Amino acid sequence: MDLLPPSPRPPPRWNTKKANWKLYEDELQKWYSNYEPAEDIDQLNQDLTGAIQHAAEEAIPKTNPTNKHHKDYWFYNDEVRAQNQYIQKTSLTVPFP
């Protein structure tokens, strides 16, 4: 039996269903009203990305991630899968009392 180390927790994701979109918009408006556009397109891109991330951190909660990948457990190997298929196939052909 192969024992695998547990996989690392996935990073938290944005829970957009619980977002406060008004606060998000206000944060971006506040940033834009004080922003002096940069001449360099890369700097402009970096500034805008940072503003969007900051607004999201203020207005959008993050999920609590869980590990849902269970395919590494012993009961998902090919032999067990074949036995389960055999049981399902034979249970359909055997009449119940």
PDB file of C-alpha atoms in Angstrom:
ATOM      1  CA  MET A   1       0.000   0.000   0.000  1.00  0.00           C
ATOM      2  CA  ASP A   2       1.420   3.351  -1.009  1.00  0.00           C
ATOM      3  CA  LEU A   3       1.045   6.044   1.601  1.00  0.00           C
ATOM      4  CA  LEU A   4       1.142   9.481   0.094  1.00  0.00           C
ATOM      5  CA  PRO A   5       1.755  12.663   2.053  1.00  0.00           C
ATOM      6  CA  PRO A   6      -1.289  14.878   2.405  1.00  0.00           C
ATOM      7  CA  SER A   7      -1.634  17.394  -0.358  1.00  0.00           C
ATOM      8  CA  PRO A   8      -1.179  21.047   0.598  1.00  0.00           C
ATOM      9  CA  ARG A   9      -4.258  23.120   1.286  1.00  0.00           C
ATOM     10  CA  PRO A  10      -5.466  25.036  -1.735  1.00  0.00           C
ATOM     11  CA  PRO A  11      -5.241  28.812  -1.506  1.00  0.00           C
ATOM     12  CA  PRO A  12      -8.394  30.639  -0.409  1.00  0.00           C
ATOM     13  CA  ARG A  13     -10.612  31.925  -3.186  1.00  0.00           C
ATOM     14  CA  TRP A  14     -12.773  35.016  -3.390  1.00  0.00           C
ATOM     15  CA  ASN A  15     -16.366  34.405  -2.285  1.00  0.00           C
ATOM     16  CA  THR A  16     -18.056  36.692  -4.815  1.00  0.00           C
ATOM     17  CA  LYS A  17     -21.537  35.695  -3.637  1.00  0.00           C
ATOM     18  CA  LYS A  18     -20.918  37.534  -0.361  1.00  0.00           C
ATOM     19  CA  ALA A  19     -19.107  40.512  -1.866  1.00  0.00           C
ATOM     20  CA  ASN A  20     -19.964  44.081  -0.969  1.00  0.00           C
ATOM     21  CA  TRP A  21     -19.874  45.460  -4.515  1.00  0.00           C
ATOM     22  CA  LYS A  22     -20.669  49.008  -3.431  1.00  0.00           C
ATOM     23  CA  LEU A  23     -17.610  49.057  -1.165  1.00  0.00           C
ATOM     24  CA  TYR A  24     -15.545  47.525  -3.988  1.00  0.00           C
ATOM     25  CA  GLU A  25     -16.652  50.266  -6.371  1.00  0.00           C
ATOM     26  CA  ASP A  26     -16.023  52.970  -3.755  1.00  0.00           C
ATOM     27  CA  GLU A  27     -12.488  51.700  -3.118  1.00  0.00           C
ATOM     28  CA  LEU A  28     -11.693  51.784  -6.834  1.00  0.00           C
ATOM     29  CA  GLN A  29     -13.223  55.252  -7.210  1.00  0.00           C
ATOM     30  CA  LYS A  30     -11.159  56.509  -4.272  1.00  0.00           C
ATOM     31  CA  TRP A  31      -7.985  55.096  -5.849  1.00  0.00           C
ATOM     32  CA  TYR A  32      -8.810  56.520  -9.276  1.00  0.00           C
ATOM     33  CA  SER A  33      -9.552  60.007  -7.957  1.00  0.00           C
ATOM     34  CA  ASN A  34      -6.080  60.225  -6.357  1.00  0.00           C
ATOM     35  CA  TYR A  35      -4.148  58.402  -9.081  1.00  0.00           C
ATOM     36  CA  GLU A  36      -1.596  60.113 -11.279  1.00  0.00           C
ATOM     37  CA  PRO A  37      -1.263  57.948 -14.424  1.00  0.00           C
ATOM     38  CA  ALA A  38       2.212  56.627 -15.073  1.00  0.00           C
ATOM     39  CA  GLU A  39       3.939  57.039 -18.421  1.00  0.00           C
ATOM     40  CA  ASP A  40       5.154  53.439 -18.450  1.00  0.00           C
ATOM     41  CA  ILE A  41       2.476  50.926 -19.470  1.00  0.00           C
ATOM     42  CA  ASP A  42       3.974  48.252 -17.208  1.00  0.00           C
ATOM     43  CA  GLN A  43       3.799  50.573 -14.207  1.00  0.00           C
ATOM     44  CA  LEU A  44       0.214  51.485 -15.097  1.00  0.00           C
ATOM     45  CA  ASN A  45      -0.657  47.793 -15.291  1.00  0.00           C
ATOM     46  CA  GLN A  46       0.988  47.116 -11.938  1.00  0.00           C
ATOM     47  CA  ASP A  47      -0.801  50.060 -10.290  1.00  0.00           C
ATOM     48  CA  LEU A  48      -4.212  49.034 -11.630  1.00  0.00           C
ATOM     49  CA  THR A  49      -3.700  45.408 -10.622  1.00  0.00           C
ATOM     50  CA  GLY A  50      -2.704  46.484  -7.122  1.00  0.00           C
ATOM     51  CA  ALA A  51      -5.765  48.731  -6.829  1.00  0.00           C
ATOM     52  CA  ILE A  52      -8.095  45.934  -7.921  1.00  0.00           C
ATOM     53  CA  GLN A  53      -6.522  43.504  -5.453  1.00  0.00           C
ATOM     54  CA  HIS A  54      -6.712  46.032  -2.620  1.00  0.00           C
ATOM     55  CA  ALA A  55     -10.381  46.761  -3.337  1.00  0.00           C
ATOM     56  CA  ALA A  56     -11.126  43.042  -3.494  1.00  0.00           C
ATOM     57  CA  GLU A  57      -9.404  42.401  -0.160  1.00  0.00           C
ATOM     58  CA  GLU A  58     -11.502  45.138   1.426  1.00  0.00           C
ATOM     59  CA  ALA A  59     -14.872  44.181  -0.068  1.00  0.00           C
ATOM     60  CA  ILE A  60     -14.836  40.472  -0.927  1.00  0.00           C
ATOM     61  CA  PRO A  61     -14.439  37.781   1.740  1.00  0.00           C
ATOM     62  CA  LYS A  62     -12.389  34.700   1.036  1.00  0.00           C
ATOM     63  CA  THR A  63     -13.541  31.105   1.258  1.00  0.00           C
ATOM     64  CA  ASN A  64     -12.216  28.607   3.752  1.00  0.00           C
ATOM     65  CA  PRO A  65     -10.521  26.070   1.475  1.00  0.00           C
ATOM     66  CA  THR A  66     -10.753  22.347   2.022  1.00  0.00           C
ATOM     67  CA  ASN A  67      -9.011  19.451   0.375  1.00  0.00           C
ATOM     68  CA  LYS A  68     -11.610  17.636  -1.695  1.00  0.00           C
ATOM     69  CA  HIS A  69      -9.239  15.530  -3.747  1.00  0.00           C
ATOM     70  CA  HIS A  70      -9.816  11.972  -2.531  1.00  0.00           C
ATOM     71  CA  LYS A  71      -8.484   9.951  -5.459  1.00  0.00           C
ATOM     72  CA  ASP A  72      -5.225   9.124  -3.642  1.00  0.00           C
ATOM     73  CA  TYR A  73      -6.849   6.914  -1.019  1.00  0.00           C
ATOM     74  CA  TRP A  74      -6.440   3.149  -1.204  1.00  0.00           C
ATOM     75  CA  PHE A  75     -10.103   2.483  -1.986  1.00  0.00           C
ATOM     76  CA  TYR A  76      -9.817   4.267  -5.326  1.00  0.00           C
ATOM     77  CA  ASN A  77      -7.270   1.896  -6.844  1.00  0.00           C
ATOM     78  CA  ASP A  78      -8.040  -0.169  -9.961  1.00  0.00           C
ATOM     79  CA  GLU A  79      -8.615  -3.454  -8.129  1.00  0.00           C
ATOM     80  CA  VAL A  80     -11.246  -1.987  -5.810  1.00  0.00           C
ATOM     81  CA  ARG A  81     -12.867  -0.165  -8.723  1.00  0.00           C
ATOM     82  CA  ALA A  82     -13.093  -3.443 -10.677  1.00  0.00           C
ATOM     83  CA  GLN A  83     -14.645  -5.233  -7.685  1.00  0.00           C
ATOM     84  CA  ASN A  84     -17.221  -2.460  -7.258  1.00  0.00           C
ATOM     85  CA  GLN A  85     -18.153  -2.678 -10.937  1.00  0.00           C
ATOM     86  CA  TYR A  86     -18.510  -6.462 -10.632  1.00  0.00           C
ATOM     87  CA  ILE A  87     -20.784  -6.100  -7.601  1.00  0.00           C
ATOM     88  CA  GLN A  88     -22.940  -3.525  -9.356  1.00  0.00           C
ATOM     89  CA  LYS A  89     -23.230  -5.654 -12.488  1.00  0.00           C
ATOM     90  CA  THR A  90     -24.116  -8.855 -10.614  1.00  0.00           C
ATOM     91  CA  SER A  91     -26.570  -7.122  -8.303  1.00  0.00           C
ATOM     92  CA  LEU A  92     -28.597  -6.076 -11.340  1.00  0.00           C
ATOM     93  CA  THR A  93     -28.845  -9.649 -12.667  1.00  0.00           C
ATOM     94  CA  VAL A  94     -29.640 -11.427  -9.395  1.00  0.00           C
ATOM     95  CA  PRO A  95     -33.357 -11.281  -8.540  1.00  0.00           C
ATOM     96  CA  PHE A  96     -34.315 -10.099  -5.100  1.00  0.00           C
ATOM     97  CA  PRO A  97     -36.749 -12.200  -3.010  1.00  0.00           C
TER      98      PRO A  97
END
